[in-house]
Amino acid sequence: VDTGNVRKDAENRFTDYARHLHSDALKSQKLGVEKSHLASTLPAGGLLRQAVAVLRAQGATVVEVDVLAAVRPIGDAEFDVLLYEFKDGVNKYLAQPNVPVKTLADVVAFNKANAAKAMPFFQQEILEMAEKTDGLTSEKYKAALRKVVDTSRAALDVALKTNGGLAAIVAITTGPAACIDLVNGEYDTGPDYSGPAAMAGYPHLTVPMGQVHGLPVGLSFVGAPYTEAVLLSLGYAYEQATKHRQAPTFRAVVG
C-alpha cells in the first residue's frame, strides 16, 4: 500500500454528508440489481421488485448484475476467516478488567462443565472450531483472508463497471427475522447481501424496503470505496420516495 496515496485519499474525503442529501438524487443514475435476489420467489424478493420499480420511476436506470455467483465459491475461506477473527476478537474483549472468564477456551470449558444448563438443546461446535484456530499470524488465515478480499473486491469491481459504470448495486439486505424453534432452527426467509461488501471492505448502506408479516426488510446500496456520500444520497432519495420506515413496536410477551 502506498501510504502517500492513502494520505492523499484521506485528505480529499469529508464528513459532512448531510449536504449531499437530495430527494432527486436517483434521477439519471445507473444502478445494478443482484440478479438472483431479483428472481427470488420469497416475500423479500417481491419487495425488491417493487423497489426496483420505484428506482426506475425516480429516473434511475437499473441493470442486472451477478456478484454472488463470483463470491459463492469462497464460502469455505470466508468461514475460516470468521473463525480465526472471532477467536481473536473474543479473547481481546475478555482480556478487559473485571471479566470473570478471560479467553474463548474458558467459555468453552464453562459450557462443557455446565452443559445441562448452558446447552440443553444444542452444542457449541462453532465455538470449538474457533478455539482450535492458531492465531492471525497463521499462514492458513492469511491465505484465506487474501482469497476472500481479492475475490470479493474483483467481483464488486467488475459489477460496478457494468454498463459504463454504476453508482451502486442494490439488493435485499437480508430476509425478515425468522422464528427459531428446536425442529427447524433458524430457517431461510430470503437472500442477504451482507457478505460481499463486508469481505471487500466496501461501503454498504441499508434503508427500509418494506415489511413481511410486520417484520422489516432492508434495501442495500453497495458502492465502490469512498462513495459513502453517493450511497447516502441514493438511499435518502429512495426513502423520500417510499416512506417505508415504521417505528418499531414492542409486542407483549407471550407465556
mmCIF file of C-alpha atoms in Angstrom:
data_model
loop_
_atom_site.group_PDB
_atom_site.id
_atom_site.type_symbol
_atom_site.label_atom_id
_atom_site.label_comp_id
_atom_site.label_asym_id
_atom_site.label_seq_id
_atom_site.Cartn_x
_atom_site.Cartn_y
_atom_site.Cartn_z
ATOM 1 C CA VAL A 1 0.000 0.000 0.000
ATOM 2 C CA ASP A 2 1.321 3.428 -0.939
ATOM 3 C CA THR A 3 0.930 5.438 2.273
ATOM 4 C CA GLY A 4 1.233 8.645 0.275
ATOM 5 C CA ASN A 5 -1.799 7.750 -1.822
ATOM 6 C CA VAL A 6 -3.735 6.698 1.265
ATOM 7 C CA ARG A 7 -2.939 10.023 2.932
ATOM 8 C CA LYS A 8 -3.955 11.946 -0.198
ATOM 9 C CA ASP A 9 -7.226 9.998 -0.427
ATOM 10 C CA ALA A 10 -7.974 10.717 3.232
ATOM 11 C CA GLU A 11 -7.345 14.437 2.752
ATOM 12 C CA ASN A 12 -9.843 14.540 -0.109
ATOM 13 C CA ARG A 13 -12.645 12.961 1.930
ATOM 14 C CA PHE A 14 -15.156 14.759 4.115
ATOM 15 C CA THR A 15 -17.502 14.069 6.982
ATOM 16 C CA ASP A 16 -20.389 16.455 6.279
ATOM 17 C CA TYR A 17 -22.610 14.086 4.322
ATOM 18 C CA ALA A 18 -25.862 15.937 5.019
ATOM 19 C CA ARG A 19 -25.188 18.419 2.226
ATOM 20 C CA HIS A 20 -25.314 15.560 -0.291
ATOM 21 C CA LEU A 21 -28.869 14.503 0.591
ATOM 22 C CA HIS A 22 -31.227 15.383 -2.255
ATOM 23 C CA SER A 23 -34.652 13.901 -2.927
ATOM 24 C CA ASP A 24 -33.979 13.810 -6.690
ATOM 25 C CA ALA A 25 -30.607 12.053 -6.390
ATOM 26 C CA LEU A 26 -31.809 8.933 -8.237
ATOM 27 C CA LYS A 27 -32.506 10.845 -11.433
ATOM 28 C CA SER A 28 -30.226 9.718 -14.304
ATOM 29 C CA GLN A 29 -28.254 7.358 -12.042
ATOM 30 C CA LYS A 30 -27.196 3.904 -13.259
ATOM 31 C CA LEU A 31 -27.700 1.133 -10.708
ATOM 32 C CA GLY A 32 -27.181 -2.614 -10.669
ATOM 33 C CA VAL A 33 -29.529 -5.091 -9.004
ATOM 34 C CA GLU A 34 -28.378 -8.517 -7.820
ATOM 35 C CA LYS A 35 -29.811 -10.975 -10.353
ATOM 36 C CA SER A 36 -30.585 -13.879 -8.029
ATOM 37 C CA HIS A 37 -32.271 -11.591 -5.493
ATOM 38 C CA LEU A 38 -34.500 -10.136 -8.182
ATOM 39 C CA ALA A 39 -35.638 -13.657 -9.106
ATOM 40 C CA SER A 40 -36.337 -14.753 -5.515
ATOM 41 C CA THR A 41 -39.802 -16.239 -5.008
ATOM 42 C CA LEU A 42 -39.731 -15.481 -1.275
ATOM 43 C CA PRO A 43 -41.655 -12.427 0.014
ATOM 44 C CA ALA A 44 -38.477 -10.349 0.253
ATOM 45 C CA GLY A 45 -37.978 -10.867 -3.486
ATOM 46 C CA GLY A 46 -41.343 -9.268 -4.139
ATOM 47 C CA LEU A 47 -40.308 -6.242 -2.092
ATOM 48 C CA LEU A 48 -37.110 -5.922 -4.138
ATOM 49 C CA ARG A 49 -39.039 -5.970 -7.413
ATOM 50 C CA GLN A 50 -41.264 -3.211 -6.052
ATOM 51 C CA ALA A 51 -38.164 -1.255 -5.003
ATOM 52 C CA VAL A 52 -36.650 -1.541 -8.484
ATOM 53 C CA ALA A 53 -39.885 -0.172 -9.939
ATOM 54 C CA VAL A 54 -39.597 2.812 -7.591
ATOM 55 C CA LEU A 55 -35.953 3.394 -8.532
ATOM 56 C CA ARG A 56 -36.878 3.429 -12.212
ATOM 57 C CA ALA A 57 -39.842 5.710 -11.591
ATOM 58 C CA GLN A 58 -37.443 8.126 -9.885
ATOM 59 C CA GLY A 59 -35.328 8.259 -13.045
ATOM 60 C CA ALA A 60 -32.673 5.605 -12.419
ATOM 61 C CA THR A 61 -31.544 3.025 -14.962
ATOM 62 C CA VAL A 62 -31.369 -0.430 -13.351
ATOM 63 C CA VAL A 63 -29.491 -3.382 -14.881
ATOM 64 C CA GLU A 64 -28.911 -6.894 -13.557
ATOM 65 C CA VAL A 65 -25.523 -7.922 -12.117
ATOM 66 C CA ASP A 66 -24.334 -11.183 -10.576
ATOM 67 C CA VAL A 67 -21.831 -10.629 -7.776
ATOM 68 C CA LEU A 68 -22.946 -13.613 -5.710
ATOM 69 C CA ALA A 69 -22.033 -16.129 -8.422
ATOM 70 C CA ALA A 70 -18.426 -14.945 -8.195
ATOM 71 C CA VAL A 71 -18.175 -14.944 -4.389
ATOM 72 C CA ARG A 72 -20.151 -18.111 -3.671
ATOM 73 C CA PRO A 73 -17.111 -20.410 -4.246
ATOM 74 C CA ILE A 74 -15.142 -18.702 -1.444
ATOM 75 C CA GLY A 75 -17.652 -19.620 1.257
ATOM 76 C CA ASP A 76 -15.241 -22.004 2.989
ATOM 77 C CA ALA A 77 -12.478 -19.385 3.076
ATOM 78 C CA GLU A 78 -14.934 -16.805 4.400
ATOM 79 C CA PHE A 79 -15.925 -19.158 7.210
ATOM 80 C CA ASP A 80 -12.265 -19.796 8.060
ATOM 81 C CA VAL A 81 -11.662 -16.043 8.359
ATOM 82 C CA LEU A 82 -14.721 -15.767 10.596
ATOM 83 C CA LEU A 83 -13.432 -18.497 12.933
ATOM 84 C CA TYR A 84 -9.945 -17.001 13.228
ATOM 85 C CA GLU A 85 -11.135 -13.428 13.745
ATOM 86 C CA PHE A 86 -13.904 -14.490 16.131
ATOM 87 C CA LYS A 87 -11.426 -16.140 18.488
ATOM 88 C CA ASP A 88 -9.030 -13.198 18.266
ATOM 89 C CA GLY A 89 -11.784 -10.664 18.924
ATOM 90 C CA VAL A 90 -13.382 -12.595 21.784
ATOM 91 C CA ASN A 91 -10.031 -13.092 23.506
ATOM 92 C CA LYS A 92 -9.244 -9.379 23.256
ATOM 93 C CA TYR A 93 -12.675 -8.482 24.602
ATOM 94 C CA LEU A 94 -12.463 -10.911 27.520
ATOM 95 C CA ALA A 95 -8.981 -9.660 28.421
ATOM 96 C CA GLN A 96 -10.554 -6.466 29.781
ATOM 97 C CA PRO A 97 -10.578 -5.951 33.556
ATOM 98 C CA ASN A 98 -13.377 -7.348 35.716
ATOM 99 C CA VAL A 99 -14.355 -10.101 33.287
ATOM 100 C CA PRO A 100 -14.559 -13.452 35.118
ATOM 101 C CA VAL A 101 -13.670 -15.528 32.050
ATOM 102 C CA LYS A 102 -10.537 -14.491 30.156
ATOM 103 C CA THR A 103 -10.492 -16.499 26.917
ATOM 104 C CA LEU A 104 -12.714 -18.310 24.458
ATOM 105 C CA ALA A 105 -11.251 -21.513 25.882
ATOM 106 C CA ASP A 106 -12.700 -20.515 29.268
ATOM 107 C CA VAL A 107 -16.127 -20.070 27.674
ATOM 108 C CA VAL A 108 -15.941 -23.493 26.014
ATOM 109 C CA ALA A 109 -14.842 -25.110 29.274
ATOM 110 C CA PHE A 110 -17.619 -23.405 31.249
ATOM 111 C CA ASN A 111 -20.244 -24.593 28.784
ATOM 112 C CA LYS A 112 -18.945 -28.149 28.987
ATOM 113 C CA ALA A 113 -18.919 -28.077 32.783
ATOM 114 C CA ASN A 114 -22.476 -26.729 32.840
ATOM 115 C CA ALA A 115 -23.838 -28.469 29.753
ATOM 116 C CA ALA A 116 -27.229 -29.351 31.233
ATOM 117 C CA LYS A 117 -27.945 -25.687 31.909
ATOM 118 C CA ALA A 118 -25.860 -23.897 29.267
ATOM 119 C CA MET A 119 -26.554 -26.232 26.329
ATOM 120 C CA PRO A 120 -29.775 -28.174 26.939
ATOM 121 C CA PHE A 121 -30.857 -28.095 23.288
ATOM 122 C CA PHE A 122 -27.680 -27.639 21.221
ATOM 123 C CA GLN A 123 -23.907 -27.908 21.368
ATOM 124 C CA GLN A 124 -21.085 -25.415 20.750
ATOM 125 C CA GLU A 125 -19.448 -26.774 17.602
ATOM 126 C CA ILE A 126 -18.625 -23.370 16.124
ATOM 127 C CA LEU A 127 -17.064 -22.125 19.368
ATOM 128 C CA GLU A 128 -14.909 -25.246 19.496
ATOM 129 C CA MET A 129 -13.892 -24.859 15.844
ATOM 130 C CA ALA A 130 -12.873 -21.253 16.524
ATOM 131 C CA GLU A 131 -10.924 -22.259 19.632
ATOM 132 C CA LYS A 132 -8.822 -24.675 17.560
ATOM 133 C CA THR A 133 -7.545 -21.897 15.269
ATOM 134 C CA ASP A 134 -3.951 -20.790 15.784
ATOM 135 C CA GLY A 135 -3.962 -17.003 15.523
ATOM 136 C CA LEU A 136 -3.940 -14.242 12.925
ATOM 137 C CA THR A 137 -0.291 -14.898 12.062
ATOM 138 C CA SER A 138 -1.252 -18.338 10.741
ATOM 139 C CA GLU A 139 -0.479 -18.934 7.066
ATOM 140 C CA LYS A 140 -3.868 -20.610 6.673
ATOM 141 C CA TYR A 141 -5.600 -17.477 7.959
ATOM 142 C CA LYS A 142 -3.527 -15.163 5.766
ATOM 143 C CA ALA A 143 -4.235 -17.244 2.665
ATOM 144 C CA ALA A 144 -7.969 -17.373 3.409
ATOM 145 C CA LEU A 145 -8.070 -13.622 4.042
ATOM 146 C CA ARG A 146 -6.264 -12.855 0.764
ATOM 147 C CA LYS A 147 -8.666 -15.114 -1.133
ATOM 148 C CA VAL A 148 -11.727 -13.549 0.464
ATOM 149 C CA VAL A 149 -10.624 -9.936 -0.014
ATOM 150 C CA ASP A 150 -9.272 -10.337 -3.549
ATOM 151 C CA THR A 151 -12.246 -12.329 -4.848
ATOM 152 C CA SER A 152 -14.931 -10.120 -3.321
ATOM 153 C CA ARG A 153 -13.270 -6.912 -4.494
ATOM 154 C CA ALA A 154 -12.818 -8.252 -8.020
ATOM 155 C CA ALA A 155 -16.464 -9.357 -8.166
ATOM 156 C CA LEU A 156 -17.766 -5.983 -6.992
ATOM 157 C CA ASP A 157 -15.360 -4.036 -9.210
ATOM 158 C CA VAL A 158 -16.475 -5.942 -12.314
ATOM 159 C CA ALA A 159 -20.144 -5.436 -11.472
ATOM 160 C CA LEU A 160 -19.708 -1.732 -10.709
ATOM 161 C CA LYS A 161 -18.094 -1.224 -14.145
ATOM 162 C CA THR A 162 -21.161 -2.693 -15.891
ATOM 163 C CA ASN A 163 -22.953 -0.515 -18.435
ATOM 164 C CA GLY A 164 -20.235 2.122 -18.382
ATOM 165 C CA GLY A 165 -20.125 2.356 -14.598
ATOM 166 C CA LEU A 166 -22.743 2.015 -11.878
ATOM 167 C CA ALA A 167 -23.333 4.357 -8.962
ATOM 168 C CA ALA A 168 -24.266 1.405 -6.731
ATOM 169 C CA ILE A 169 -25.632 -2.121 -6.583
ATOM 170 C CA VAL A 170 -28.967 -2.728 -4.855
ATOM 171 C CA ALA A 171 -30.105 -5.974 -3.263
ATOM 172 C CA ILE A 172 -32.047 -7.432 -0.345
ATOM 173 C CA THR A 173 -30.124 -6.693 2.853
ATOM 174 C CA THR A 174 -31.497 -9.846 4.470
ATOM 175 C CA GLY A 175 -34.835 -11.603 4.785
ATOM 176 C CA PRO A 176 -37.206 -10.871 7.672
ATOM 177 C CA ALA A 177 -36.307 -12.278 11.072
ATOM 178 C CA ALA A 178 -37.114 -15.981 11.285
ATOM 179 C CA CYS A 179 -38.958 -17.821 14.006
ATOM 180 C CA ILE A 180 -36.484 -20.109 15.762
ATOM 181 C CA ASP A 181 -37.548 -23.473 17.133
ATOM 182 C CA LEU A 182 -35.960 -26.770 18.140
ATOM 183 C CA VAL A 183 -37.092 -28.555 14.971
ATOM 184 C CA ASN A 184 -36.159 -26.197 12.155
ATOM 185 C CA GLY A 185 -33.662 -23.959 13.905
ATOM 186 C CA GLU A 186 -33.329 -20.619 12.112
ATOM 187 C CA TYR A 187 -34.717 -21.219 8.631
ATOM 188 C CA ASP A 188 -34.137 -19.214 5.456
ATOM 189 C CA THR A 189 -36.520 -16.295 4.943
ATOM 190 C CA GLY A 190 -34.769 -14.752 1.981
ATOM 191 C CA PRO A 191 -31.405 -13.938 0.433
ATOM 192 C CA ASP A 192 -28.981 -11.491 2.006
ATOM 193 C CA TYR A 193 -26.230 -9.178 0.779
ATOM 194 C CA SER A 194 -24.119 -8.536 3.848
ATOM 195 C CA GLY A 195 -21.228 -10.706 2.654
ATOM 196 C CA PRO A 196 -19.680 -9.127 -0.466
ATOM 197 C CA ALA A 197 -19.220 -5.603 0.908
ATOM 198 C CA ALA A 198 -18.096 -6.866 4.319
ATOM 199 C CA MET A 199 -15.455 -9.135 2.769
ATOM 200 C CA ALA A 200 -14.243 -6.421 0.396
ATOM 201 C CA GLY A 201 -14.339 -3.590 2.927
ATOM 202 C CA TYR A 202 -16.579 -1.563 0.599
ATOM 203 C CA PRO A 203 -19.309 0.827 1.830
ATOM 204 C CA HIS A 204 -22.784 -0.634 2.337
ATOM 205 C CA LEU A 205 -25.946 1.294 3.229
ATOM 206 C CA THR A 206 -29.292 -0.260 4.103
ATOM 207 C CA VAL A 207 -32.647 1.536 4.253
ATOM 208 C CA PRO A 208 -36.210 0.300 4.906
ATOM 209 C CA MET A 209 -37.725 -1.505 1.889
ATOM 210 C CA GLY A 210 -40.972 -2.738 3.416
ATOM 211 C CA GLN A 211 -42.300 -5.376 5.774
ATOM 212 C CA VAL A 212 -43.196 -9.059 5.668
ATOM 213 C CA HIS A 213 -45.826 -10.019 8.266
ATOM 214 C CA GLY A 214 -44.872 -6.945 10.288
ATOM 215 C CA LEU A 215 -41.137 -7.676 10.134
ATOM 216 C CA PRO A 216 -38.827 -5.137 8.441
ATOM 217 C CA VAL A 217 -36.743 -5.884 5.354
ATOM 218 C CA GLY A 218 -33.967 -3.592 4.127
ATOM 219 C CA LEU A 219 -32.742 -2.482 0.707
ATOM 220 C CA SER A 220 -28.948 -2.466 0.370
ATOM 221 C CA PHE A 221 -26.910 0.046 -1.615
ATOM 222 C CA VAL A 222 -23.315 -1.131 -2.137
ATOM 223 C CA GLY A 223 -20.685 1.032 -3.804
ATOM 224 C CA ALA A 224 -17.008 1.431 -4.547
ATOM 225 C CA PRO A 225 -14.536 2.675 -1.905
ATOM 226 C CA TYR A 226 -15.094 6.262 -0.730
ATOM 227 C CA THR A 227 -18.595 6.524 -2.258
ATOM 228 C CA GLU A 228 -20.387 6.920 1.072
ATOM 229 C CA ALA A 229 -21.764 10.310 0.034
ATOM 230 C CA VAL A 230 -23.263 8.812 -3.125
ATOM 231 C CA LEU A 231 -24.823 5.890 -1.252
ATOM 232 C CA LEU A 232 -26.324 8.148 1.410
ATOM 233 C CA SER A 233 -27.767 10.401 -1.264
ATOM 234 C CA LEU A 234 -29.293 7.475 -3.188
ATOM 235 C CA GLY A 235 -30.695 5.920 -0.029
ATOM 236 C CA TYR A 236 -32.148 9.234 1.087
ATOM 237 C CA ALA A 237 -33.884 9.753 -2.248
ATOM 238 C CA TYR A 238 -35.357 6.242 -2.090
ATOM 239 C CA GLU A 239 -36.577 6.838 1.464
ATOM 240 C CA GLN A 240 -38.238 10.105 0.484
ATOM 241 C CA ALA A 241 -39.990 8.399 -2.428
ATOM 242 C CA THR A 242 -41.292 5.476 -0.372
ATOM 243 C CA LYS A 243 -41.573 6.467 3.311
ATOM 244 C CA HIS A 244 -41.299 2.782 4.232
ATOM 245 C CA ARG A 245 -39.858 3.294 7.702
ATOM 246 C CA GLN A 246 -42.198 2.331 10.525
ATOM 247 C CA ALA A 247 -41.377 2.987 14.160
ATOM 248 C CA PRO A 248 -40.694 -0.327 15.915
ATOM 249 C CA THR A 249 -43.348 -1.682 18.228
ATOM 250 C CA PHE A 250 -42.901 -3.975 21.191
ATOM 251 C CA ARG A 251 -45.371 -6.791 21.439
ATOM 252 C CA ALA A 252 -46.499 -8.229 24.746
ATOM 253 C CA VAL A 253 -44.544 -11.226 25.992
ATOM 254 C CA VAL A 254 -46.410 -14.488 25.398
ATOM 255 C CA GLY A 255 -46.378 -17.179 28.089
#
